[in-house]
Coordinates of C-alpha atoms in Angstrom, one line a residue:
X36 CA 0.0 0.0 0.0
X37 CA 1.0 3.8 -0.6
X38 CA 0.5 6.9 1.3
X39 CA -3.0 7.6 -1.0
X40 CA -4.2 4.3 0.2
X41 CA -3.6 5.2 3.9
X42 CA -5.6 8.7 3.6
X43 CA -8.4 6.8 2.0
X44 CA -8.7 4.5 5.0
X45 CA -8.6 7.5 7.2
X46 CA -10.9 9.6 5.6
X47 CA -13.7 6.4 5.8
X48 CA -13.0 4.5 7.9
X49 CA -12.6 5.1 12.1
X50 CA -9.0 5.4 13.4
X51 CA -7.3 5.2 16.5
X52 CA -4.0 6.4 15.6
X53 CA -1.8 7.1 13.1
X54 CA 2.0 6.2 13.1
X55 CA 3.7 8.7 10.7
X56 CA 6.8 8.0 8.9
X57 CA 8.4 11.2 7.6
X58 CA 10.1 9.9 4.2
X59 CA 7.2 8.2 1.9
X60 CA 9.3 8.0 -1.3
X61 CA 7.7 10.8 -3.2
X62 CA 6.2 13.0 0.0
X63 CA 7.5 14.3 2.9
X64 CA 5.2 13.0 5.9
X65 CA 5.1 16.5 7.5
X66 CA 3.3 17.5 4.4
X67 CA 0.3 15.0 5.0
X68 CA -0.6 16.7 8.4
X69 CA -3.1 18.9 7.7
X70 CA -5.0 16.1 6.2
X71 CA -5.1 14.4 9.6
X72 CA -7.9 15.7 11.5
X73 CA -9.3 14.2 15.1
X74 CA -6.4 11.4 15.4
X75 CA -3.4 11.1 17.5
X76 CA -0.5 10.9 15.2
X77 CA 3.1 9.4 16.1
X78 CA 6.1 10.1 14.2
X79 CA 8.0 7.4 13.6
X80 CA 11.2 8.2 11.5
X81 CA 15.2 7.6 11.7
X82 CA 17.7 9.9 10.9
X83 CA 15.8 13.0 11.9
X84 CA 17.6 15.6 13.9
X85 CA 16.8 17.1 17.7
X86 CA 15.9 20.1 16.2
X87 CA 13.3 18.6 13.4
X88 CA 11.8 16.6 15.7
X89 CA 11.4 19.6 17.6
X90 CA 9.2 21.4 15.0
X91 CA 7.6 18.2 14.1
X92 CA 6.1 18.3 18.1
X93 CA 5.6 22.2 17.5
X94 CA 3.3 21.7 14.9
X95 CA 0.8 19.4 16.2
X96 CA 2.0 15.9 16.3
X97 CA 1.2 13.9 19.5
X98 CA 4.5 12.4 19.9
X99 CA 8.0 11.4 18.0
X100 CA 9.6 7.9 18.0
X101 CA 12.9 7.9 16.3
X102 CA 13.8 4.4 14.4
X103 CA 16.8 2.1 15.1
X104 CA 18.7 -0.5 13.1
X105 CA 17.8 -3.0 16.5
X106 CA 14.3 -2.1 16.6
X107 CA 14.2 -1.1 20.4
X108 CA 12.1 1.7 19.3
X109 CA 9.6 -0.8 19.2
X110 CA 9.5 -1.5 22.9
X111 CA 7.9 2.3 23.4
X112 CA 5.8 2.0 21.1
X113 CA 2.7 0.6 22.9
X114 CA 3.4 3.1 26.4
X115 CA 3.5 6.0 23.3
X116 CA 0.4 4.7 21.8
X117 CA -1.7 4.6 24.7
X118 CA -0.6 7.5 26.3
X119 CA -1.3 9.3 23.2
X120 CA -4.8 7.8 22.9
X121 CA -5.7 9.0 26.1
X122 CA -4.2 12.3 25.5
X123 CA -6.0 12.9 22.9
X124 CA -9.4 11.8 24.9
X125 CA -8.6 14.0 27.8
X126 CA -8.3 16.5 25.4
X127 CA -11.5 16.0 23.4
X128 CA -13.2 16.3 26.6
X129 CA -12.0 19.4 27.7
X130 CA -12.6 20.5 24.5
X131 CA -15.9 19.4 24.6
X132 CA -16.4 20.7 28.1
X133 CA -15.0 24.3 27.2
X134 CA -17.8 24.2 24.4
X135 CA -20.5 23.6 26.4
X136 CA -19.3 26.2 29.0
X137 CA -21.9 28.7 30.2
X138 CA -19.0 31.4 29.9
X139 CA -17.5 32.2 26.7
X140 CA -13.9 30.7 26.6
X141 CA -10.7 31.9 24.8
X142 CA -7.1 30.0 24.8
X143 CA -4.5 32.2 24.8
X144 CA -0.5 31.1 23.7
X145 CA 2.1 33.0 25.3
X146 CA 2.4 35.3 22.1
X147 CA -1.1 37.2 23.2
X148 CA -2.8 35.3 20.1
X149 CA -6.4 33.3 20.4
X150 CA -5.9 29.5 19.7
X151 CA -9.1 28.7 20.7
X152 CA -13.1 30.4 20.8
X153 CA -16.2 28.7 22.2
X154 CA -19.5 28.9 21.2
X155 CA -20.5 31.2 23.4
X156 CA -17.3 33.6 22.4
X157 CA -18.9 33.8 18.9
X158 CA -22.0 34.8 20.4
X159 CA -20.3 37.9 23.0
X160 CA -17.6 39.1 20.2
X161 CA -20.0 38.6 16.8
X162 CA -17.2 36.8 15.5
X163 CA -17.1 33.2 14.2
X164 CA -14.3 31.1 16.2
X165 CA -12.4 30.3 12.8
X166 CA -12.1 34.9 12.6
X167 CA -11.1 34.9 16.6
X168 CA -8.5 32.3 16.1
X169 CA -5.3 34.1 15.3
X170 CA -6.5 37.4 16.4
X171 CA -4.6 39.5 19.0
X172 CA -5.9 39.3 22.5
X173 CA -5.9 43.0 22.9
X174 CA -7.9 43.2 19.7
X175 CA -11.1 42.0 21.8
X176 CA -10.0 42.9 25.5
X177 CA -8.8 45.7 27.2
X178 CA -8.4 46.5 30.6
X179 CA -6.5 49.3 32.3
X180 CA -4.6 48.8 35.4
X181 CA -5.2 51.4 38.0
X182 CA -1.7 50.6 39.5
X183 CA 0.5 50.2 36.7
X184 CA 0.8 51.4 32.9
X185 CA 0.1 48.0 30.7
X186 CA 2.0 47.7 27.8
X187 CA -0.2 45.2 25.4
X188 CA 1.9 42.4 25.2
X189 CA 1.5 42.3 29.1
X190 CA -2.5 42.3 29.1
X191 CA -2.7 38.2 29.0
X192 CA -0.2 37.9 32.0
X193 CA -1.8 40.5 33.8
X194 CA -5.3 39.2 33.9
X195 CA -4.3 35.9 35.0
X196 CA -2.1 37.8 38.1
X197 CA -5.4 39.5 39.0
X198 CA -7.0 36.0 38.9
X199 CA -4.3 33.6 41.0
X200 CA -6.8 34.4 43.8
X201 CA -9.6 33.3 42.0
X202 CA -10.6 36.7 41.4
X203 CA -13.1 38.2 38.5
X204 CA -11.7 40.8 36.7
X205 CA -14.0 43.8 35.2
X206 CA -12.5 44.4 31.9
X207 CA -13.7 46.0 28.5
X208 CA -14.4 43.4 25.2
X209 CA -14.8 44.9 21.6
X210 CA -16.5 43.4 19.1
X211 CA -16.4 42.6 15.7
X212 CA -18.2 46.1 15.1
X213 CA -16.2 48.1 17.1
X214 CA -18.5 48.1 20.1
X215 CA -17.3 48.1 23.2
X216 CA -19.4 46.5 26.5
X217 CA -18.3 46.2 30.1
X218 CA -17.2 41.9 30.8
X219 CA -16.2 40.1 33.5
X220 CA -13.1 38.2 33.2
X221 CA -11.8 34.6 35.1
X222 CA -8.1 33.9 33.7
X223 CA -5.9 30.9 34.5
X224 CA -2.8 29.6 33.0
X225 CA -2.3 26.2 31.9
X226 CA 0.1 23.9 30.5
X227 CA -0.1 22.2 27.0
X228 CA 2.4 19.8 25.9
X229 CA 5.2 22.0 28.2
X230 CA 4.2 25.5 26.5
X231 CA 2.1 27.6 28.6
X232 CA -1.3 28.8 27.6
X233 CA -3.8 31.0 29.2
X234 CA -7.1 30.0 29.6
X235 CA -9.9 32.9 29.8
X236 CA -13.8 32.9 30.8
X237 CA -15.4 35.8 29.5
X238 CA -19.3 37.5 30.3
X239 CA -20.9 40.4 28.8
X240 CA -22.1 42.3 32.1
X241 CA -23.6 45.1 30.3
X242 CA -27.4 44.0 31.5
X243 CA -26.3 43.8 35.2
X244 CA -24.5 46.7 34.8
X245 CA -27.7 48.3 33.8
X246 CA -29.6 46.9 36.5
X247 CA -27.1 47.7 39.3
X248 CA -27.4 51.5 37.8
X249 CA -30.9 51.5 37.6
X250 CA -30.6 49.9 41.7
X251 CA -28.1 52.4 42.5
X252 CA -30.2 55.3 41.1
X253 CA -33.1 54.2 43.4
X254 CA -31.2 54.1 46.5
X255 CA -30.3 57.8 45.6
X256 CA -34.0 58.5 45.2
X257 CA -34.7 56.6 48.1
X258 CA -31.7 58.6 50.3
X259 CA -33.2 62.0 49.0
X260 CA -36.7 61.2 49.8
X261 CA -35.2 59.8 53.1
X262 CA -33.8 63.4 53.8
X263 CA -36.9 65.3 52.2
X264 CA -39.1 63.7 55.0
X265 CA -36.3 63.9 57.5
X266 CA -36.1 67.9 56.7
X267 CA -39.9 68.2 56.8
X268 CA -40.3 66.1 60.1
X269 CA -37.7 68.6 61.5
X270 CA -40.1 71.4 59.9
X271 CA -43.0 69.8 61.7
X272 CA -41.4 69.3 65.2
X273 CA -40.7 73.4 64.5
X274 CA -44.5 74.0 63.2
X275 CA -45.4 72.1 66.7
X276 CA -42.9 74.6 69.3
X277 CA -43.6 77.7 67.2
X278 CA -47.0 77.7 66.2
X279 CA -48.2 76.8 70.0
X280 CA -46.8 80.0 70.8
X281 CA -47.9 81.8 67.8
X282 CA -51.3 80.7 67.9
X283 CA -51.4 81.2 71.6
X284 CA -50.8 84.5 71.5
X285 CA -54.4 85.8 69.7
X286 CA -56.3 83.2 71.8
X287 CA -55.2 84.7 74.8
X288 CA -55.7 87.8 73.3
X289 CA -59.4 86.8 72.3
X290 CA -60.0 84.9 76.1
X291 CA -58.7 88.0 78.0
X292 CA -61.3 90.3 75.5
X293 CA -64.0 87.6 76.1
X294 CA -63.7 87.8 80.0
X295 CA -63.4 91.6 80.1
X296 CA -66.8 91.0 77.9
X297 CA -68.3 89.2 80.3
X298 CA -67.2 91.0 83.8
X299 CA -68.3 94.5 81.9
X300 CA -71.8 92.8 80.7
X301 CA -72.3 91.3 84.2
X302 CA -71.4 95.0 86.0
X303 CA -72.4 97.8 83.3
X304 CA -75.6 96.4 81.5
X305 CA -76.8 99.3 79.5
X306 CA -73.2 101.9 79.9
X307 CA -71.6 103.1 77.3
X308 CA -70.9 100.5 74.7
X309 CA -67.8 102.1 72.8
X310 CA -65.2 100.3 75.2
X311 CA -67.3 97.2 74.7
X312 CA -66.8 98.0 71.0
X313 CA -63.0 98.0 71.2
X314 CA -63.0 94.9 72.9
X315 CA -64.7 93.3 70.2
X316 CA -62.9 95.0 67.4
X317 CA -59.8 92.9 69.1
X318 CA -61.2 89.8 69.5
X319 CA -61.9 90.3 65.6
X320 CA -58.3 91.2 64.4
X321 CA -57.1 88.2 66.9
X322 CA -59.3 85.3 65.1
X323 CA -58.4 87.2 62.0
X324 CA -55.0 87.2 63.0
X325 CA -55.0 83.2 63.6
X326 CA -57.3 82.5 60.6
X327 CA -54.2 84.1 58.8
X328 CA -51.6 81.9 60.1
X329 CA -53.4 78.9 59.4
X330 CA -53.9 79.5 56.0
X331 CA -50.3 80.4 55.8
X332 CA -49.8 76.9 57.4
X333 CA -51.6 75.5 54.6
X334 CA -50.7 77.2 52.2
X335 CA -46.9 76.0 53.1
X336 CA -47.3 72.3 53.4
X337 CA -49.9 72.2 50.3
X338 CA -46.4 73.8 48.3
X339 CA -44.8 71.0 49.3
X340 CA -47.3 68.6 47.5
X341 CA -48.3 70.5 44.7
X342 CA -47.1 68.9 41.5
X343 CA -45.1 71.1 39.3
X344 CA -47.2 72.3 35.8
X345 CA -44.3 72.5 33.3
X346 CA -44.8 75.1 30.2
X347 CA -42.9 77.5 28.3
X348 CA -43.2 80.7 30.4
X349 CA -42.1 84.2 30.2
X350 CA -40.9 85.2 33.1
X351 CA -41.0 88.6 32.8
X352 CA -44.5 88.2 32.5
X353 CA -44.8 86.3 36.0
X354 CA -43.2 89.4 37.3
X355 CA -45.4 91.7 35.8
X356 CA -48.5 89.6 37.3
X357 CA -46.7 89.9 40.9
X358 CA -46.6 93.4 41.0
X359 CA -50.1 93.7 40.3
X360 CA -51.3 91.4 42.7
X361 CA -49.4 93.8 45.1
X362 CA -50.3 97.1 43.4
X363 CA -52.1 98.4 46.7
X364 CA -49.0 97.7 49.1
X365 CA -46.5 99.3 45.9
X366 CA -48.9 102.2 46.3
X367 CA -48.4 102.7 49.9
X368 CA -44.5 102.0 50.1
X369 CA -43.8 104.4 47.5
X370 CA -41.6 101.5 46.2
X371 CA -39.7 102.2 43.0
X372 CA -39.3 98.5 41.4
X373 CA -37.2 98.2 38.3
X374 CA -37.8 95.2 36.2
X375 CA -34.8 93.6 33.2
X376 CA -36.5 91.6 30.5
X377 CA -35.8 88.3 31.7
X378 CA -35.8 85.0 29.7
X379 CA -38.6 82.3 29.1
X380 CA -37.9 79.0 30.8
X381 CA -39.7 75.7 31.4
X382 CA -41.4 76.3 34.9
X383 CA -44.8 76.5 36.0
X384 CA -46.0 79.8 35.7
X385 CA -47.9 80.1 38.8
X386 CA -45.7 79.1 41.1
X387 CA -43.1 81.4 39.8
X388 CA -44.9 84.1 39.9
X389 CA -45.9 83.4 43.7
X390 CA -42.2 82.9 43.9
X391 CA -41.4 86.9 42.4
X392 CA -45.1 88.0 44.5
X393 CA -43.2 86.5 48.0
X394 CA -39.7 88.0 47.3
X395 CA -41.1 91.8 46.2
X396 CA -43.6 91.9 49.4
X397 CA -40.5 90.8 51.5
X398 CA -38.5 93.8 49.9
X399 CA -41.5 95.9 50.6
X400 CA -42.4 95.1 54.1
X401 CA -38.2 95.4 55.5
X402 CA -37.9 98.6 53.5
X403 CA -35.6 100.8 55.6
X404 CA -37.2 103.6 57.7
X405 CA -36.9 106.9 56.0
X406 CA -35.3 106.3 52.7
X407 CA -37.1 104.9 49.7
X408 CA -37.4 101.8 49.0
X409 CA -36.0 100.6 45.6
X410 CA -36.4 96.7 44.1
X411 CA -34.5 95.1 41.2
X412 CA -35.8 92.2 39.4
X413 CA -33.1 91.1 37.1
X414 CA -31.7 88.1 35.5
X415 CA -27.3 86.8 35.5
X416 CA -25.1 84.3 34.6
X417 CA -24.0 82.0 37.7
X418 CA -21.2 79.4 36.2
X419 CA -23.3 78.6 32.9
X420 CA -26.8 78.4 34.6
X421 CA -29.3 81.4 34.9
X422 CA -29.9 82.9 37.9
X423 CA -33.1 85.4 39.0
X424 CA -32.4 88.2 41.5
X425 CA -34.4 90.4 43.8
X426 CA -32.6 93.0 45.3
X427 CA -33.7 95.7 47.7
X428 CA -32.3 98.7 49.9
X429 CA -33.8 97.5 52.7
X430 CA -33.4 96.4 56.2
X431 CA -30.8 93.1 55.3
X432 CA -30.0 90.5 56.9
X433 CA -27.0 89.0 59.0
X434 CA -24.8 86.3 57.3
X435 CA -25.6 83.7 60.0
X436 CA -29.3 84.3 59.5
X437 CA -28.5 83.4 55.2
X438 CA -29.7 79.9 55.1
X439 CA -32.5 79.9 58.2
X440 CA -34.3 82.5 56.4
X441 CA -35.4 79.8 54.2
X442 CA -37.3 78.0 57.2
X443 CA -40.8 78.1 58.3
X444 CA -41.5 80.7 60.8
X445 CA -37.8 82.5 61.8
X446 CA -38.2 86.3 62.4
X447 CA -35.1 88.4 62.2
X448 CA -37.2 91.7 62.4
X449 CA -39.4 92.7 65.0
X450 CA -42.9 91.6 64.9
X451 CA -44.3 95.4 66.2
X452 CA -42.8 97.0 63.0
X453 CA -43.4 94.0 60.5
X454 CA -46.1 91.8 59.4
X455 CA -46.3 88.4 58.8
X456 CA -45.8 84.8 59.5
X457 CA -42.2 84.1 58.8
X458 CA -43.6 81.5 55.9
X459 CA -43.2 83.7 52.7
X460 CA -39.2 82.3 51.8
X461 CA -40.3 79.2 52.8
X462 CA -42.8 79.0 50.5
X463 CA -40.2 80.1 47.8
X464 CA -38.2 77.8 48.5
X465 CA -40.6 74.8 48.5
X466 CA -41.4 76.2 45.1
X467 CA -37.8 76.2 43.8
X468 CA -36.7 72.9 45.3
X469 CA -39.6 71.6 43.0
X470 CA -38.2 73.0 39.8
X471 CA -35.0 71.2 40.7
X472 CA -33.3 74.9 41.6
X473 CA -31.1 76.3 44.4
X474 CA -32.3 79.6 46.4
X475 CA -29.7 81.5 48.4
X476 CA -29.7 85.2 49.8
X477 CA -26.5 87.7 49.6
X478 CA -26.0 91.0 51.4
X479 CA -25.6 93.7 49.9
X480 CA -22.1 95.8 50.0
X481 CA -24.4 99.1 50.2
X482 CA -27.4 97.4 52.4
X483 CA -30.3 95.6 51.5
X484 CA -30.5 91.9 50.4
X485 CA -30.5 90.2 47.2
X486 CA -32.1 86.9 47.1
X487 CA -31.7 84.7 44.0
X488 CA -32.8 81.4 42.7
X489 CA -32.3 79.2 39.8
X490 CA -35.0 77.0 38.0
X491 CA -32.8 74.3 37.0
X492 CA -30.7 71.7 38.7
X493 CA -26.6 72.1 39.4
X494 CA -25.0 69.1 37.3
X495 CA -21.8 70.2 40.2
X496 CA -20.7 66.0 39.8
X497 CA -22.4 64.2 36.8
X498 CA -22.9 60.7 37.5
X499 CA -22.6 60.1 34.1
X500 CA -23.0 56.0 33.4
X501 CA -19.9 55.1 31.8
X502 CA -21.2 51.8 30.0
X503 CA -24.5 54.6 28.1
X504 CA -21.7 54.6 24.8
X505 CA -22.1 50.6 25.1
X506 CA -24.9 50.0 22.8
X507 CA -27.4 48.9 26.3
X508 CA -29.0 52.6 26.6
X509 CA -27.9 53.2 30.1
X510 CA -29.0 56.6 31.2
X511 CA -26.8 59.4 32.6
X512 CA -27.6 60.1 36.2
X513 CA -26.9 63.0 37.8
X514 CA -27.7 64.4 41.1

């Protein structure tokens, strides 16, 4: 029989082995290799050198069994048969094993190239395992070390380092279109005929990447609603303290008036009734005094609830509407307000235009004694955003006092000059917090106050989701 023969039988009939002789007349045996698929193959040959034996091994043979005049070579053949057999068993299974594997699997050589691609590799990459064989490693996995610059030829090596402790490693993969998606990385090195190899489970993480943003962002939520109801139980406990004492202070008024009513009624039936008169006109202002507060009350807390009505509004307009609500108190002042054109915004009209009504009546009712009072309504540019201004001559305020202004019920001017309920900034701010916007006050270098506000939020640390450019349409979060 020839050589042809031999490949016949292989090609139809089942094989356990195939012994190999290098010179076959007319052929070189090394040449018949690639037609030798699924079988363990022995070289048997004489006269062959240490270092073509040597390549013979490196390019795929199972073993080499160099001939002798005295046939001792036979002796080893059996142990080489076997052993090669089983070899090659062992390493259908694990081949069969890494392509059934849940993960997708890449082998590795020590020159950074893909040798092997499972199923499941095809399937993260997009590439068939016949275009990932031969491919760079770095050409579908990168991964920057927070420690040390990685050169590219190091990448392989430095995975499996990160894995000896039977670590995961977050890494990014590319695929065969360019895009890139966050994956979670197991590397281990093994050993394959003496040369080492490096053996790497791959996932696509991108979903539970997703989900542990989309988690994440709910905590946030959940922290901020935390501290909403913290900062409005803290609001309550000061509603509780200060209106007992500001609600206690007409009813006594209105039981003192009552019981003078009542002693004068039981002594002076039929006397003049103009004191009697008085008394009543102060029992009036008291219950109209406390029918006041609570519908300030009210009026605070529903702020709080009230859902915001976005539209395109011109807020020049909202200011405009403000100062005619409080036409009759402009009137009496003798307040000179000075309004800029200012922009339209998304916002809901109403509320802003409480927001401008609250901020001008403040300016108005701490005017300063004796000179007149003058109000700015104007617009600036605060590091990109838009802020709103009100600024007045008036009475000002202390630094310390900047931020509790903002709270329900604080007076910083006396009650016997000034009207009101200490709820009109807190109302403005309830508004503004809704838009998403800031509100601050800032003394002014000549006197007065400027209070300002913005209607949009601060981006001041964008959490923006580094995997959004990876093709799973992860939103941006920010604060």
């Amino acid at each position: 029989s020839n050589w042809q023969d031999a490949l016949t039988i292989l090609q139809t009939e089942k094989t356990d082995m195939v012994l190999l002789d290098l010179n076959l007349g007319d052929i070189d045996g090394r040449h018949l290799l690639d037609k030798i698929k699924g079988v363990p193959v022995i070289v048997v040959t004489g006269g062959t050198s240490d270092q073509t034996a040597a390549e013979i091994i490196q390019i795929g043979v199972d073993d080499f069994v160099r001939k002798d005049a005295a046939g001792v070579y036979l002796q080893s053949l059996p142990i080489k048969i076997s052993t090669a057999i089983e070899r090659r068993k062992a390493g259908e299974l694990f081949r069969l094993a890494i392509e059934a594997a849940p993960s997708g699997m890449l082998l590795v050589d020590d020159q950074q190239e893909i040798t092997f691609a499972n199923r499941m590799a095809e399937e993260i990459f997009g590439n068939s395992s016949e275009e990932l064989v031969g491919l760079p490693f770095r050409q579908v996995c990168m991964y920057e070390d927070p420690e040390v610059a990685l050169r590219p030829e190091d990448l392989a090596k430095t995975l499996v380092e990160k894995g000896r402790n039977r670590e995961l490693v977050e890494a990014i993969g590319i695929r065969k279109d360019g895009v890139q998606f966050p994956m979670e990385v197991g590397a281990s090195e093994i050993d394959i005929h003496g040369d080492p190899y490096y053996l790497f489970s791959v996932k696509n993480i991108a979903r539970r990447k997703r989900r542990e943003t989309e988690r994440n962002r709910h905590i946030q939520r959940l922290e901020r609603l935390n501290a909403a109801l913290e900062e409005r139980n803290r609001e309550l406990d000061d509603f509780a303290s200060i209106l007992s004492h500001d609600l206690n202070s007409p009813l006594a008024t209105i039981k003192m008036s009552i019981e003078f009513l009542r002693k004068r009624l039981e002594k002076d039936r039929g006397q003049d009734d103009r004191v009697l008169e008085e008394t009543l006109d102060g029992a009036r202002e008291a219950i109209t005094c406390v029918s006041e507060l609570v519908n300030r009350v009210l009026d605070f807390t529903e702020k709080g609830r009230q859902a915001i009505r976005q539209e395109e509004v011109g807020l020049t307009e909202c200011v405009e509407k403000a100062i005619a609500t409080l036409q009759a108190d402009i009137e009496k002042s003798g307040a000179d307000i000075q309004v800029q054109s200012l922009p339209k915004i998304q916002c809901d009209r109403v509320l802003v235009t409480q927001v401008f009504q609250n901020l001008i009546q403040n300016s108005i009712k701490f005017h300063k004694p004796g000179d007149p009072t003058r109000i700015e309504v104007y617009s600036e540019d605060l590091d990109g955003r838009e802020a709103f201004v009100v600024r007045d001559n008036g009475l000002g305020h202390e630094s310390k006092h900047s931020i509790r202004m903002f709270q329900p019920f604080q007076y910083f001017h006396s009650h016997d000059h000034h009207e009101g309920r200490g709820l009109g900034l807190g109302i403005c701010r309830r508004i503004i917090e809704k838009h998403g916007g800031e509100i601050w006050a800032e003394q002014n270098p000549e006197g007065g106050t400027s209070v300002k506000f913005t209607l949009t939020k601060r981006l001041s640390y964008p959490e923006v989701e580094a995997y959004a450019d990876w093709g799973e349409d992860l939103d941006a979060v920010a604060r």
